[in-house]
Structure formats: C-alpha cells, structure tokens
PDB file of N, CA and C and ligand atoms in Angstrom:
ATOM      1  N   MET Q 191     114.753 108.262 157.513  1.00 90.00           N
ATOM      2  CA  MET Q 191     115.832 108.923 158.265  1.00 90.00           C
ATOM      3  C   MET Q 191     115.264 109.663 159.475  1.00 90.00           C
ATOM      4  N   ASP Q 192     116.119 109.984 160.437  1.00 94.00           N
ATOM      5  CA  ASP Q 192     115.696 110.765 161.600  1.00 94.00           C
ATOM      6  C   ASP Q 192     115.834 112.247 161.286  1.00 94.00           C
ATOM      7  N   CYS Q 193     115.028 113.071 161.971  1.00 96.00           N
ATOM      8  CA  CYS Q 193     115.184 114.514 161.858  1.00 96.00           C
ATOM      9  C   CYS Q 193     116.581 114.920 162.308  1.00 96.00           C
ATOM     10  N   LEU Q 194     117.231 115.802 161.543  1.00 92.00           N
ATOM     11  CA  LEU Q 194     118.596 116.235 161.921  1.00 92.00           C
ATOM     12  C   LEU Q 194     118.587 117.131 163.126  1.00 92.00           C
ATOM     13  N   TRP Q 195     117.470 117.738 163.415  1.00 94.00           N
ATOM     14  CA  TRP Q 195     117.398 118.711 164.516  1.00 94.00           C
ATOM     15  C   TRP Q 195     116.903 118.082 165.814  1.00 94.00           C
ATOM     16  N   CYS Q 196     115.769 117.365 165.736  1.00 97.00           N
ATOM     17  CA  CYS Q 196     115.149 116.868 166.965  1.00 97.00           C
ATOM     18  C   CYS Q 196     115.160 115.342 167.044  1.00 97.00           C
ATOM     19  N   ASN Q 197     115.726 114.673 166.009  1.00 95.00           N
ATOM     20  CA  ASN Q 197     115.816 113.236 165.960  1.00 95.00           C
ATOM     21  C   ASN Q 197     114.453 112.487 165.899  1.00 95.00           C
ATOM     22  N   ALA Q 198     113.439 113.200 165.533  1.00 96.00           N
ATOM     23  CA  ALA Q 198     112.144 112.511 165.317  1.00 96.00           C
ATOM     24  C   ALA Q 198     112.357 111.500 164.208  1.00 96.00           C
ATOM     25  N   PRO Q 199     111.806 110.293 164.401  1.00 95.00           N
ATOM     26  CA  PRO Q 199     112.040 109.229 163.389  1.00 95.00           C
ATOM     27  C   PRO Q 199     111.164 109.424 162.159  1.00 95.00           C
ATOM     28  N   ASN Q 200     111.551 108.797 161.076  1.00 92.00           N
ATOM     29  CA  ASN Q 200     110.736 108.677 159.864  1.00 92.00           C
ATOM     30  C   ASN Q 200     110.384 110.023 159.228  1.00 92.00           C
ATOM     31  N   VAL Q 201     111.273 110.999 159.270  1.00 95.00           N
ATOM     32  CA  VAL Q 201     111.016 112.212 158.497  1.00 95.00           C
ATOM     33  C   VAL Q 201     111.554 111.982 157.097  1.00 95.00           C
ATOM     34  N   GLU Q 202     111.018 112.664 156.114  1.00 92.00           N
ATOM     35  CA  GLU Q 202     111.409 112.450 154.746  1.00 92.00           C
ATOM     36  C   GLU Q 202     111.793 113.735 154.081  1.00 92.00           C
ATOM     37  N   GLU Q 203     112.703 113.605 153.103  1.00 91.00           N
ATOM     38  CA  GLU Q 203     113.035 114.729 152.291  1.00 91.00           C
ATOM     39  C   GLU Q 203     112.017 114.781 151.145  1.00 91.00           C
ATOM     40  N   SER Q 204     110.791 115.119 151.487  1.00 92.00           N
ATOM     41  CA  SER Q 204     109.690 114.980 150.541  1.00 92.00           C
ATOM     42  C   SER Q 204     109.098 116.353 150.165  1.00 92.00           C
ATOM     43  N   GLU Q 205     109.622 117.390 150.761  1.00 95.00           N
ATOM     44  CA  GLU Q 205     109.067 118.720 150.521  1.00 95.00           C
ATOM     45  C   GLU Q 205     110.010 119.524 149.680  1.00 95.00           C
ATOM     46  N   LYS Q 206     109.540 120.716 149.247  1.00 97.00           N
ATOM     47  CA  LYS Q 206     110.380 121.641 148.514  1.00 97.00           C
ATOM     48  C   LYS Q 206     110.272 122.993 149.182  1.00 97.00           C
ATOM     49  N   LYS Q 207     111.387 123.702 149.214  1.00 97.00           N
ATOM     50  CA  LYS Q 207     111.375 125.004 149.883  1.00 97.00           C
ATOM     51  C   LYS Q 207     112.070 126.037 148.977  1.00 97.00           C
ATOM     52  N   ASP Q 208     111.533 127.241 148.999  1.00 98.00           N
ATOM     53  CA  ASP Q 208     112.178 128.358 148.269  1.00 98.00           C
ATOM     54  C   ASP Q 208     113.086 129.108 149.229  1.00 98.00           C
ATOM     55  N   CYS Q 209     114.325 129.378 148.834  1.00 97.00           N
ATOM     56  CA  CYS Q 209     115.241 130.044 149.749  1.00 97.00           C
ATOM     57  C   CYS Q 209     116.003 131.172 149.026  1.00 97.00           C
ATOM     58  N   TYR Q 210     116.255 132.261 149.777  1.00 97.00           N
ATOM     59  CA  TYR Q 210     117.154 133.266 149.285  1.00 97.00           C
ATOM     60  C   TYR Q 210     118.575 132.797 149.527  1.00 97.00           C
ATOM     61  N   TRP Q 211     119.451 133.168 148.612  1.00 96.00           N
ATOM     62  CA  TRP Q 211     120.808 132.678 148.698  1.00 96.00           C
ATOM     63  C   TRP Q 211     121.767 133.788 148.262  1.00 96.00           C
ATOM     64  N   ILE Q 212     122.931 133.880 148.884  1.00 93.00           N
ATOM     65  CA  ILE Q 212     123.977 134.768 148.388  1.00 93.00           C
ATOM     66  C   ILE Q 212     124.934 133.984 147.551  1.00 93.00           C
ATOM     67  N   MET Q 213     125.225 134.487 146.383  1.00 91.00           N
ATOM     68  CA  MET Q 213     126.214 133.817 145.525  1.00 91.00           C
ATOM     69  C   MET Q 213     127.556 133.714 146.247  1.00 91.00           C
ATOM     70  N   PRO Q 214     128.328 132.660 145.913  1.00 85.00           N
ATOM     71  CA  PRO Q 214     129.630 132.449 146.599  1.00 85.00           C
ATOM     72  C   PRO Q 214     130.551 133.667 146.527  1.00 85.00           C
ATOM     73  N   ASP Q 215     130.456 134.463 145.498  1.00 84.00           N
ATOM     74  CA  ASP Q 215     131.321 135.679 145.428  1.00 84.00           C
ATOM     75  C   ASP Q 215     130.720 136.841 146.227  1.00 84.00           C
ATOM     76  N   GLY Q 216     129.527 136.656 146.778  1.00 90.00           N
ATOM     77  CA  GLY Q 216     128.910 137.677 147.637  1.00 90.00           C
ATOM     78  C   GLY Q 216     128.369 138.864 146.887  1.00 90.00           C
ATOM     79  N   LYS Q 217     128.354 138.825 145.582  1.00 88.00           N
ATOM     80  CA  LYS Q 217     127.948 139.985 144.794  1.00 88.00           C
ATOM     81  C   LYS Q 217     126.477 140.003 144.456  1.00 88.00           C
ATOM     82  N   ARG Q 218     125.860 138.897 144.499  1.00 91.00           N
ATOM     83  CA  ARG Q 218     124.474 138.799 144.017  1.00 91.00           C
ATOM     84  C   ARG Q 218     123.660 138.001 144.989  1.00 91.00           C
ATOM     85  N   SER Q 219     122.433 138.409 145.218  1.00 94.00           N
ATOM     86  CA  SER Q 219     121.552 137.518 145.969  1.00 94.00           C
ATOM     87  C   SER Q 219     120.477 137.022 145.019  1.00 94.00           C
ATOM     88  N   ILE Q 220     120.139 135.776 145.193  1.00 96.00           N
ATOM     89  CA  ILE Q 220     119.220 135.115 144.279  1.00 96.00           C
ATOM     90  C   ILE Q 220     118.178 134.363 145.093  1.00 96.00           C
ATOM     91  N   LYS Q 221     117.151 133.906 144.395  1.00 98.00           N
ATOM     92  CA  LYS Q 221     116.167 133.072 145.039  1.00 98.00           C
ATOM     93  C   LYS Q 221     116.111 131.734 144.343  1.00 98.00           C
ATOM     94  N   ILE Q 222     116.376 130.698 145.099  1.00 98.00           N
ATOM     95  CA  ILE Q 222     116.322 129.334 144.508  1.00 98.00           C
ATOM     96  C   ILE Q 222     115.030 128.696 144.940  1.00 98.00           C
ATOM     97  N   LEU Q 223     114.311 128.237 143.923  1.00 98.00           N
ATOM     98  CA  LEU Q 223     112.977 127.645 144.158  1.00 98.00           C
ATOM     99  C   LEU Q 223     113.065 126.129 144.256  1.00 98.00           C
ATOM    100  N   GLN Q 224     112.198 125.538 145.013  1.00 98.00           N
ATOM    101  CA  GLN Q 224     111.989 124.098 145.024  1.00 98.00           C
ATOM    102  C   GLN Q 224     113.259 123.296 145.403  1.00 98.00           C
ATOM    103  N   ILE Q 225     113.922 123.778 146.417  1.00 98.00           N
ATOM    104  CA  ILE Q 225     115.067 122.991 146.977  1.00 98.00           C
ATOM    105  C   ILE Q 225     114.483 121.815 147.768  1.00 98.00           C
ATOM    106  N   PRO Q 226     114.991 120.630 147.542  1.00 97.00           N
ATOM    107  CA  PRO Q 226     114.508 119.472 148.323  1.00 97.00           C
ATOM    108  C   PRO Q 226     114.675 119.783 149.852  1.00 97.00           C
ATOM    109  N   ALA Q 227     113.605 119.560 150.597  1.00 97.00           N
ATOM    110  CA  ALA Q 227     113.644 119.928 152.023  1.00 97.00           C
ATOM    111  C   ALA Q 227     113.044 118.815 152.863  1.00 97.00           C
ATOM    112  N   ILE Q 228     113.457 118.807 154.129  1.00 96.00           N
ATOM    113  CA  ILE Q 228     113.001 117.800 155.039  1.00 96.00           C
ATOM    114  C   ILE Q 228     111.698 118.281 155.697  1.00 96.00           C
ATOM    115  N   ASN Q 229     110.774 117.363 155.849  1.00 95.00           N
ATOM    116  CA  ASN Q 229     109.513 117.733 156.471  1.00 95.00           C
ATOM    117  C   ASN Q 229     109.377 117.013 157.783  1.00 95.00           C
ATOM    118  N   CYS Q 230     109.582 117.732 158.896  1.00 96.00           N
ATOM    119  CA  CYS Q 230     109.477 117.127 160.251  1.00 96.00           C
ATOM    120  C   CYS Q 230     108.254 117.679 160.921  1.00 96.00           C
ATOM    121  N   PRO Q 231     107.455 116.814 161.551  1.00 94.00           N
ATOM    122  CA  PRO Q 231     106.247 117.248 162.249  1.00 94.00           C
ATOM    123  C   PRO Q 231     106.555 118.245 163.370  1.00 94.00           C
ATOM    124  N   GLU Q 232     107.744 118.132 163.990  1.00 95.00           N
ATOM    125  CA  GLU Q 232     108.113 119.008 165.098  1.00 95.00           C
ATOM    126  C   GLU Q 232     108.732 120.322 164.613  1.00 95.00           C
ATOM    127  N   CYS Q 233     109.684 120.204 163.657  1.00 96.00           N
ATOM    128  CA  CYS Q 233     110.527 121.355 163.277  1.00 96.00           C
ATOM    129  C   CYS Q 233     109.961 122.059 162.065  1.00 96.00           C
ATOM    130  N   GLY Q 234     109.053 121.421 161.371  1.00 96.00           N
ATOM    131  CA  GLY Q 234     108.573 122.035 160.121  1.00 96.00           C
ATOM    132  C   GLY Q 234     109.446 121.674 158.933  1.00 96.00           C
ATOM    133  N   ILE Q 235     109.353 122.487 157.884  1.00 96.00           N
ATOM    134  CA  ILE Q 235     110.063 122.163 156.658  1.00 96.00           C
ATOM    135  C   ILE Q 235     111.376 122.960 156.636  1.00 96.00           C
ATOM    136  N   TYR Q 236     112.459 122.252 156.451  1.00 96.00           N
ATOM    137  CA  TYR Q 236     113.753 122.945 156.414  1.00 96.00           C
ATOM    138  C   TYR Q 236     114.717 122.247 155.460  1.00 96.00           C
ATOM    139  N   VAL Q 237     115.731 122.991 155.041  1.00 96.00           N
ATOM    140  CA  VAL Q 237     116.756 122.440 154.126  1.00 96.00           C
ATOM    141  C   VAL Q 237     117.895 121.918 154.963  1.00 96.00           C
ATOM    142  N   SER Q 238     118.313 120.696 154.716  1.00 95.00           N
ATOM    143  CA  SER Q 238     119.385 120.067 155.543  1.00 95.00           C
ATOM    144  C   SER Q 238     120.745 120.712 155.225  1.00 95.00           C
ATOM    145  N   ASP Q 239     121.672 120.546 156.144  1.00 94.00           N
ATOM    146  CA  ASP Q 239     123.042 121.080 155.946  1.00 94.00           C
ATOM    147  C   ASP Q 239     123.657 120.466 154.710  1.00 94.00           C
ATOM    148  N   TYR Q 240     123.372 119.183 154.495  1.00 93.00           N
ATOM    149  CA  TYR Q 240     123.880 118.499 153.314  1.00 93.00           C
ATOM    150  C   TYR Q 240     123.417 119.158 152.032  1.00 93.00           C
ATOM    151  N   MET Q 241     122.106 119.467 152.027  1.00 96.00           N
ATOM    152  CA  MET Q 241     121.540 120.066 150.834  1.00 96.00           C
ATOM    153  C   MET Q 241     122.065 121.518 150.676  1.00 96.00           C
ATOM    154  N   ASN Q 242     122.235 122.212 151.778  1.00 95.00           N
ATOM    155  CA  ASN Q 242     122.881 123.535 151.780  1.00 95.00           C
ATOM    156  C   ASN Q 242     124.233 123.492 151.055  1.00 95.00           C
ATOM    157  N   GLN Q 243     124.997 122.479 151.437  1.00 96.00           N
ATOM    158  CA  GLN Q 243     126.319 122.305 150.865  1.00 96.00           C
ATOM    159  C   GLN Q 243     126.261 122.042 149.354  1.00 96.00           C
ATOM    160  N   LYS Q 244     125.290 121.184 148.998  1.00 96.00           N
ATOM    161  CA  LYS Q 244     125.111 120.869 147.594  1.00 96.00           C
ATOM    162  C   LYS Q 244     124.790 122.114 146.760  1.00 96.00           C
ATOM    163  N   VAL Q 245     123.924 122.936 147.341  1.00 97.00           N
ATOM    164  CA  VAL Q 245     123.556 124.182 146.624  1.00 97.00           C
ATOM    165  C   VAL Q 245     124.794 125.085 146.486  1.00 97.00           C
ATOM    166  N   ASP Q 246     125.531 125.259 147.572  1.00 95.00           N
ATOM    167  CA  ASP Q 246     126.735 126.074 147.529  1.00 95.00           C
ATOM    168  C   ASP Q 246     127.704 125.576 146.452  1.00 95.00           C
ATOM    169  N   GLU Q 247     127.927 124.268 146.490  1.00 95.00           N
ATOM    170  CA  GLU Q 247     128.794 123.661 145.491  1.00 95.00           C
ATOM    171  C   GLU Q 247     128.294 123.938 144.087  1.00 95.00           C
ATOM    172  N   ALA Q 248     127.027 123.682 143.850  1.00 96.00           N
ATOM    173  CA  ALA Q 248     126.440 123.869 142.509  1.00 96.00           C
ATOM    174  C   ALA Q 248     126.600 125.311 142.083  1.00 96.00           C
ATOM    175  N   LEU Q 249     126.416 126.272 143.014  1.00 95.00           N
ATOM    176  CA  LEU Q 249     126.518 127.678 142.674  1.00 95.00           C
ATOM    177  C   LEU Q 249     127.937 128.035 142.249  1.00 95.00           C
ATOM    178  N   SER Q 250     128.940 127.387 142.860  1.00 92.00           N
ATOM    179  CA  SER Q 250     130.308 127.734 142.465  1.00 92.00           C
ATOM    180  C   SER Q 250     130.812 127.019 141.234  1.00 92.00           C
ATOM    181  N   ILE Q 251     130.196 125.867 140.931  1.00 93.00           N
ATOM    182  CA  ILE Q 251     130.581 125.083 139.768  1.00 93.00           C
ATOM    183  C   ILE Q 251     129.987 125.621 138.477  1.00 93.00           C
ATOM    184  N   HIS Q 252     128.691 126.008 138.568  1.00 94.00           N
ATOM    185  CA  HIS Q 252     127.932 126.338 137.365  1.00 94.00           C
ATOM    186  C   HIS Q 252     128.028 127.838 137.017  1.00 94.00           C
ATOM    187  N   ASP Q 253     127.964 128.103 135.770  1.00 93.00           N
ATOM    188  CA  ASP Q 253     128.001 129.488 135.292  1.00 93.00           C
ATOM    189  C   ASP Q 253     126.537 130.008 135.248  1.00 93.00           C
ATOM    190  N   LEU Q 254     126.245 130.943 136.163  1.00 93.00           N
ATOM    191  CA  LEU Q 254     124.864 131.396 136.306  1.00 93.00           C
ATOM    192  C   LEU Q 254     124.699 132.847 135.804  1.00 93.00           C
ATOM    193  N   SER Q 255     125.701 133.314 135.056  1.00 90.00           N
ATOM    194  CA  SER Q 255     125.658 134.724 134.643  1.00 90.00           C
ATOM    195  C   SER Q 255     124.459 135.029 133.739  1.00 90.00           C
ATOM    196  N   GLU Q 256     123.967 133.996 133.025  1.00 92.00           N
ATOM    197  CA  GLU Q 256     122.810 134.188 132.171  1.00 92.00           C
ATOM    198  C   GLU Q 256     121.478 133.979 132.878  1.00 92.00           C
ATOM    199  N   TYR Q 257     121.543 133.543 134.103  1.00 94.00           N
ATOM    200  CA  TYR Q 257     120.324 133.209 134.820  1.00 94.00           C
ATOM    201  C   TYR Q 257     119.693 134.434 135.479  1.00 94.00           C
ATOM    202  N   PRO Q 258     118.370 134.418 135.560  1.00 95.00           N
ATOM    203  CA  PRO Q 258     117.672 135.512 136.253  1.00 95.00           C
ATOM    204  C   PRO Q 258     117.882 135.405 137.780  1.00 95.00           C
ATOM    205  N   GLU Q 259     117.254 136.286 138.517  1.00 95.00           N
ATOM    206  CA  GLU Q 259     117.401 136.312 139.952  1.00 95.00           C
ATOM    207  C   GLU Q 259     116.732 135.101 140.646  1.00 95.00           C
ATOM    208  N   LYS Q 260     115.847 134.479 139.909  1.00 97.00           N
ATOM    209  CA  LYS Q 260     115.040 133.392 140.486  1.00 97.00           C
ATOM    210  C   LYS Q 260     115.103 132.220 139.550  1.00 97.00           C
ATOM    211  N   PHE Q 261     115.431 131.054 140.114  1.00 98.00           N
ATOM    212  CA  PHE Q 261     115.379 129.844 139.302  1.00 98.00           C
ATOM    213  C   PHE Q 261     115.235 128.637 140.226  1.00 98.00           C
ATOM    214  N   THR Q 262     114.888 127.523 139.664  1.00 98.00           N
ATOM    215  CA  THR Q 262     114.644 126.318 140.517  1.00 98.00           C
ATOM    216  C   THR Q 262     115.974 125.593 140.764  1.00 98.00           C
ATOM    217  N   TYR Q 263     115.966 124.754 141.762  1.00 98.00           N
ATOM    218  CA  TYR Q 263     117.088 123.897 142.056  1.00 98.00           C
ATOM    219  C   TYR Q 263     117.443 123.023 140.856  1.00 98.00           C
ATOM    220  N   ASP Q 264     116.437 122.498 140.160  1.00 97.00           N
ATOM    221  CA  ASP Q 264     116.686 121.659 138.994  1.00 97.00           C
ATOM    222  C   ASP Q 264     117.381 122.468 137.901  1.00 97.00           C
ATOM    223  N   GLN Q 265     116.942 123.698 137.697  1.00 97.00           N
ATOM    224  CA  GLN Q 265     117.575 124.548 136.686  1.00 97.00           C
ATOM    225  C   GLN Q 265     119.031 124.824 137.049  1.00 97.00           C
ATOM    226  N   LEU Q 266     119.299 124.983 138.346  1.00 97.00           N
ATOM    227  CA  LEU Q 266     120.668 125.205 138.795  1.00 97.00           C
ATOM    228  C   LEU Q 266     121.560 124.070 138.375  1.00 97.00           C
ATOM    229  N   LEU Q 267     121.087 122.854 138.542  1.00 97.00           N
ATOM    230  CA  LEU Q 267     121.904 121.678 138.180  1.00 97.00           C
ATOM    231  C   LEU Q 267     122.091 121.545 136.691  1.00 97.00           C
ATOM    232  N   LEU Q 268     121.208 122.193 135.908  1.00 97.00           N
ATOM    233  CA  LEU Q 268     121.278 122.101 134.448  1.00 97.00           C
ATOM    234  C   LEU Q 268     122.095 123.218 133.841  1.00 97.00           C
ATOM    235  N   ALA Q 269     122.542 124.167 134.652  1.00 96.00           N
ATOM    236  CA  ALA Q 269     123.291 125.343 134.132  1.00 96.00           C
ATOM    237  C   ALA Q 269     124.633 124.835 133.598  1.00 96.00           C
ATOM    238  N   PRO Q 270     125.219 125.572 132.618  1.00 94.00           N
ATOM    239  CA  PRO Q 270     126.515 125.171 132.089  1.00 94.00           C
ATOM    240  C   PRO Q 270     127.559 125.208 133.169  1.00 94.00           C
ATOM    241  N   VAL Q 271     128.497 124.270 133.075  1.00 94.00           N
ATOM    242  CA  VAL Q 271     129.598 124.208 134.045  1.00 94.00           C
ATOM    243  C   VAL Q 271     130.699 125.183 133.616  1.00 94.00           C
ATOM    244  N   LYS Q 272     131.210 125.925 134.582  1.00 89.00           N
ATOM    245  CA  LYS Q 272     132.285 126.877 134.300  1.00 89.00           C
ATOM    246  C   LYS Q 272     133.521 126.179 133.736  1.00 89.00           C
ATOM    247  N   GLN Q 273     134.138 126.845 132.795  1.00 81.00           N
ATOM    248  CA  GLN Q 273     135.354 126.300 132.199  1.00 81.00           C
ATOM    249  C   GLN Q 273     136.549 126.866 132.992  1.00 81.00           C
ATOM    250  N   LEU Q 274     136.791 126.294 134.175  1.00 70.00           N
ATOM    251  CA  LEU Q 274     137.760 126.898 135.077  1.00 70.00           C
ATOM    252  C   LEU Q 274     139.154 126.966 134.478  1.00 70.00           C
ATOM    253  N   PHE Q 275     139.471 126.019 133.599  1.00 69.00           N
ATOM    254  CA  PHE Q 275     140.843 125.950 133.143  1.00 69.00           C
ATOM    255  C   PHE Q 275     141.094 126.752 131.861  1.00 69.00           C
ATOM    256  N   ASN Q 276     140.060 127.398 131.362  1.00 61.00           N
ATOM    257  CA  ASN Q 276     140.248 128.201 130.138  1.00 61.00           C
ATOM    258  C   ASN Q 276     140.384 129.666 130.442  1.00 61.00           C
ATOM    259  N   TRP Q 277     140.332 130.018 131.697  1.00 57.00           N
ATOM    260  CA  TRP Q 277     140.426 131.427 132.050  1.00 57.00           C
ATOM    261  C   TRP Q 277     141.803 131.952 131.779  1.00 57.00           C
ATOM    262  N   LYS Q 278     141.849 133.206 131.272  1.00 55.00           N
ATOM    263  CA  LYS Q 278     143.151 133.785 131.016  1.00 55.00           C
ATOM    264  C   LYS Q 278     143.375 134.972 131.904  1.00 55.00           C
TER     265      LYS Q 278
HETATM  266 ZN1   ZN M 133     112.559 117.698 163.861  1.00 88.61          ZN
END
C-alpha cells in the first residue's frame, strides 16, 4: 500500500505503536499497547485513520470496566462484548 500521508509506495502495516486513548464516554483515559501501525520511511510510524476507527469501535462495543489502564490491542478485541439490549 501507499503511505496515507505522503504517498510513498510500499509502506507496510508492520509495526506496533502504543497510544493514549480517551474512552468514548470521555471519563477515562487509557493506554493501548501494540496497535498495528504503518511504518513509512518519510513519516515514521503512525496509526492509520482506519485503525483509529477500529479502536474507537472496539472501545464502544466491548465492556472494559474490568480492564486496567493499560492493555494491548489484542486484549481489547478479546474483551467481553457489552449486552446492549439487556440494560434496564
Ligand atoms: Zn509517508
């Protein structure tokens, strides 16, 4: 794929990056480790908009109340899914 920022060819989503993140409800800030990131020789290592969106989605779908302040992207995807329709 091309770099999303500078269009350099042949960049790969081959790196991992640790990022601070605000939970969708804005109440908690967390650190997500090892998010898949793009490695561009010009721009450096960064998380794509697509991956940003995936993380936001995952944060709103999964129940992270039992999680510590720091966890990996893989752990995020393994968290229990919220039971949206059982809320009273
Ligand atoms: Zn670039």
